[in-house]
Short mmCIF file of C-alpha atoms in Angstrom, two decimals:
data_model
loop_
_atom_site.label_atom_id
_atom_site.label_comp_id
_atom_site.label_asym_id
_atom_site.label_seq_id
_atom_site.Cartn_x
_atom_site.Cartn_y
_atom_site.Cartn_z
CA MET V 8 -0.15 0.03 -0.08
CA GLN V 9 1.18 3.63 -0.78
CA LYS V 10 1.99 6.08 1.69
CA LEU V 11 0.18 9.35 1.33
CA PRO V 12 2.46 12.47 0.98
CA ASP V 13 2.89 14.32 4.37
CA LYS V 14 0.32 17.33 3.56
CA ASN V 15 -2.50 14.77 2.71
CA ARG V 16 -1.30 12.70 5.80
CA MET V 17 -2.07 15.68 7.71
CA LEU V 18 -5.21 16.57 6.13
CA PHE V 19 -6.72 13.07 6.70
CA ARG V 20 -5.78 13.22 10.21
CA LYS V 21 -7.35 16.52 10.77
CA ARG V 22 -10.57 15.35 9.44
CA HIS V 23 -10.63 11.88 11.05
CA LYS V 24 -9.35 12.64 14.76
CA ILE V 25 -9.92 9.74 17.19
CA ALA V 26 -10.94 10.75 20.66
CA GLY V 27 -7.41 11.50 22.81
CA GLN V 28 -5.70 12.65 19.67
CA GLU V 29 -6.68 16.45 20.37
CA ALA V 30 -4.36 16.76 23.12
CA GLY V 31 -1.38 15.30 21.28
CA TRP V 32 -1.73 11.50 22.32
CA GLU V 33 -1.40 9.19 19.65
CA PRO V 34 -1.67 5.31 20.10
CA GLU V 35 0.93 2.78 19.01
CA PRO V 36 0.08 1.04 15.79
CA PRO V 37 -1.18 -2.19 16.45
CA ALA V 38 1.32 -5.23 16.13
CA VAL V 39 0.96 -7.33 13.46
CA PRO V 40 1.44 -11.19 14.14
CA ALA V 41 4.70 -12.77 12.70
CA ALA V 42 2.82 -15.80 11.49
CA VAL V 43 0.43 -13.93 9.20
CA SER V 44 1.58 -14.21 5.53
CA ASP V 45 0.60 -11.70 2.48
CA GLU V 46 -1.79 -13.91 1.53
CA ASP V 47 -3.53 -14.51 4.69
CA ALA V 48 -3.36 -10.75 5.60
CA ALA V 49 -6.71 -8.80 5.52
CA PRO V 50 -7.37 -6.72 2.55
CA PRO V 51 -6.35 -3.35 2.19
CA ASP V 52 -8.98 -0.70 3.67
CA TRP V 53 -9.29 2.89 3.18
CA ARG V 54 -7.32 4.28 6.33
CA GLU V 55 -3.62 4.68 6.48
CA PRO V 56 -1.29 1.73 7.16
CA ASP V 57 -0.27 3.20 10.54
CA ALA V 58 -3.67 4.71 11.43
CA PRO V 59 -5.02 3.02 14.58
CA PRO V 60 -8.42 1.08 14.19
CA SER V 61 -11.68 2.88 14.62
CA PRO V 62 -13.78 1.89 17.98
CA GLU V 63 -16.31 0.12 15.64
CA GLU V 64 -13.60 -2.35 14.26
CA SER V 65 -11.52 -2.84 17.41
CA PRO V 66 -12.94 -5.96 19.27
CA ASP V 67 -14.24 -5.94 22.87
CA PRO V 68 -11.24 -7.70 24.60
CA THR V 69 -14.00 -8.90 27.61
CA GLU V 70 -16.14 -10.59 24.84
CA SER V 71 -13.74 -12.04 22.43
CA VAL V 72 -11.40 -15.22 22.73
CA PRO V 73 -8.53 -15.65 20.42
CA SER V 74 -8.99 -18.80 18.23
CA ALA V 75 -6.18 -21.46 17.93
CA ASP V 76 -4.36 -19.44 15.25
CA GLY V 77 -4.34 -16.46 17.50
CA GLN V 78 -6.72 -14.20 15.73
CA VAL V 79 -9.65 -12.70 17.30
CA PRO V 80 -12.99 -13.56 15.81
CA ARG V 81 -14.93 -10.79 14.92
CA ARG V 82 -18.21 -10.18 16.22
CA ARG V 83 -20.85 -9.65 13.72
CA LYS V 84 -23.40 -6.66 14.74
CA GLY V 85 -26.43 -5.88 12.92
CA ILE V 86 -29.70 -8.05 11.75
CA ARG V 87 -29.39 -11.39 9.99
CA ILE V 88 -31.91 -12.91 7.72
CA GLY V 89 -32.50 -15.98 10.28
CA GLN V 90 -33.78 -13.38 12.70
CA PHE V 91 -36.57 -12.26 10.50
CA PHE V 92 -37.85 -15.84 10.57
CA THR V 93 -37.39 -16.63 14.26
CA GLY V 94 -38.76 -12.92 15.39
CA GLY V 95 -35.70 -12.20 17.24
CA VAL V 96 -35.34 -9.04 15.03
CA LEU V 97 -38.18 -7.35 16.96
CA SER V 98 -36.39 -7.93 20.38
CA GLN V 99 -33.39 -5.80 19.28
CA ASP V 100 -32.52 -2.29 20.53
CA GLU V 101 -31.42 -1.37 17.05
CA PHE V 102 -34.76 -2.38 15.30
CA THR V 103 -36.95 -0.56 18.13
CA ARG V 104 -34.72 2.53 17.62
CA ARG V 105 -35.07 2.76 13.96
CA LEU V 106 -38.81 1.86 14.28
CA PRO V 107 -40.16 5.15 13.47
CA VAL V 108 -37.90 5.46 10.21
CA ILE V 109 -39.45 2.12 9.00
CA VAL V 110 -42.96 2.96 9.51
CA TYR V 111 -42.48 6.32 7.88
CA GLY V 112 -40.79 4.17 4.92
CA VAL V 113 -43.73 1.85 4.90
CA PHE V 114 -46.49 4.59 5.05
CA LEU V 115 -44.51 6.46 1.81
CA MET V 116 -44.83 2.91 0.26
CA LEU V 117 -48.68 2.51 0.83
CA LEU V 118 -49.01 6.19 -0.45
CA TYR V 119 -47.07 5.41 -3.36
CA ILE V 120 -49.14 2.12 -4.33
CA ALA V 121 -52.61 4.10 -3.53
CA ASN V 122 -51.59 6.99 -5.96
CA GLY V 123 -50.74 4.29 -8.73
CA PHE V 124 -54.12 2.62 -8.10
CA HIS V 125 -55.83 6.27 -7.87
CA LEU V 126 -54.19 7.20 -11.41
CA GLN V 127 -54.89 3.93 -12.99
CA HIS V 128 -58.64 4.53 -11.99
CA LYS V 129 -58.49 8.23 -13.42
CA HIS V 130 -57.02 6.84 -16.65
CA SER V 131 -59.63 4.53 -17.32
CA GLU V 132 -62.40 7.01 -16.47
CA LEU V 133 -60.83 9.42 -18.98
CA ASP V 134 -60.80 6.86 -21.71
CA ARG V 135 -64.53 5.89 -20.96
CA ILE V 136 -65.25 9.74 -21.42
CA ALA V 137 -63.25 10.12 -24.20
CA ASP V 138 -65.15 7.16 -26.02
CA GLU V 139 -68.31 8.89 -24.86
CA LEU V 140 -67.52 12.20 -26.40
CA LYS V 141 -66.64 10.56 -29.61
CA GLN V 142 -70.07 8.88 -29.79
CA LEU V 143 -71.72 12.19 -29.09
CA LYS V 144 -70.00 13.98 -31.55
CA THR V 145 -70.93 11.41 -34.10
CA GLU V 146 -74.72 11.93 -32.98
CA ALA V 147 -74.44 15.72 -33.33
CA VAL V 148 -73.01 15.71 -36.57
CA THR V 149 -75.54 13.08 -37.58
CA SER V 150 -78.54 15.11 -36.00
CA SER V 151 -77.38 18.31 -37.76
CA ALA V 152 -77.09 16.79 -41.15
CA VAL V 153 -80.68 15.49 -40.82
CA ARG V 154 -82.09 18.80 -39.69
CA MET V 155 -80.27 20.58 -42.57
CA THR V 156 -81.93 18.11 -45.00
CA LEU V 157 -85.43 18.68 -43.15
CA THR V 158 -85.29 22.30 -43.17
CA ARG V 159 -84.82 22.80 -47.06
CA GLN V 160 -87.79 24.44 -48.65
CA SER V 161 -88.01 21.68 -51.35
CA GLU V 162 -88.22 18.92 -48.56
CA ILE V 163 -90.84 20.86 -46.48
CA GLU V 164 -92.94 21.05 -49.81
CA ARG V 165 -92.75 17.49 -50.27
CA LEU V 166 -93.56 16.64 -46.68
CA LEU V 167 -96.61 18.89 -46.90
CA ARG V 168 -97.84 17.21 -50.18
CA GLU V 169 -97.52 13.86 -48.56
CA ARG V 170 -99.52 14.71 -45.39
CA GLY V 171 -102.06 16.38 -47.66
CA ILE V 172 -101.68 19.84 -46.18
CA PRO V 173 -102.47 22.48 -48.77
CA LEU V 174 -99.60 24.97 -49.25
CA VAL V 175 -100.50 28.25 -51.04
CA GLN V 176 -97.59 30.07 -52.52
CA ASP V 177 -97.88 33.41 -53.75
CA GLY V 178 -95.27 34.40 -56.62
CA ALA V 179 -95.03 37.87 -55.03
CA PRO V 180 -93.27 38.46 -51.79
CA SER V 181 -95.34 38.95 -48.89
CA HIS V 182 -93.91 42.42 -47.59
CA VAL V 183 -92.89 44.90 -49.77
CA ILE V 184 -90.43 47.39 -48.37
CA GLU V 185 -90.88 50.71 -49.61
CA ASP V 186 -87.81 53.38 -49.48
#
């Protein structure tokens, strides 16, 4: 792993101070066991090679017991999949602490689903109204064409003759407008 230049190392240390380093105290880097080879070594991480482990990474010495090869097993924290099936996840403090966020997320998901159903209903209603509008337009055009046909003077005369109603037509206009 490459070493960072001094300027970058100082900036990194200023941003990532660990408790106790503000007063000038720096812990000694952890000793690497001699039996660990390069293949068995842990993969490189984001920290500097000489930086101490963070509090989350350092194992609790009271709970961990070294194994036969001298390495201390890491204790896994968090929620496992098996705990969902057994119900053990509901009793953990981490779950109860995050319960309001989980409820809020579930509420947002329900709103999202309900909004989708509402939009689907509105689209089907809009399609139904559009089809009805097409039918009404067709009826309006048809009825206006029939009305136009029936109101022609020749058609009126024909209908009156069929019904036997006498129509007296005078060749002269009924009203004469004088200047």
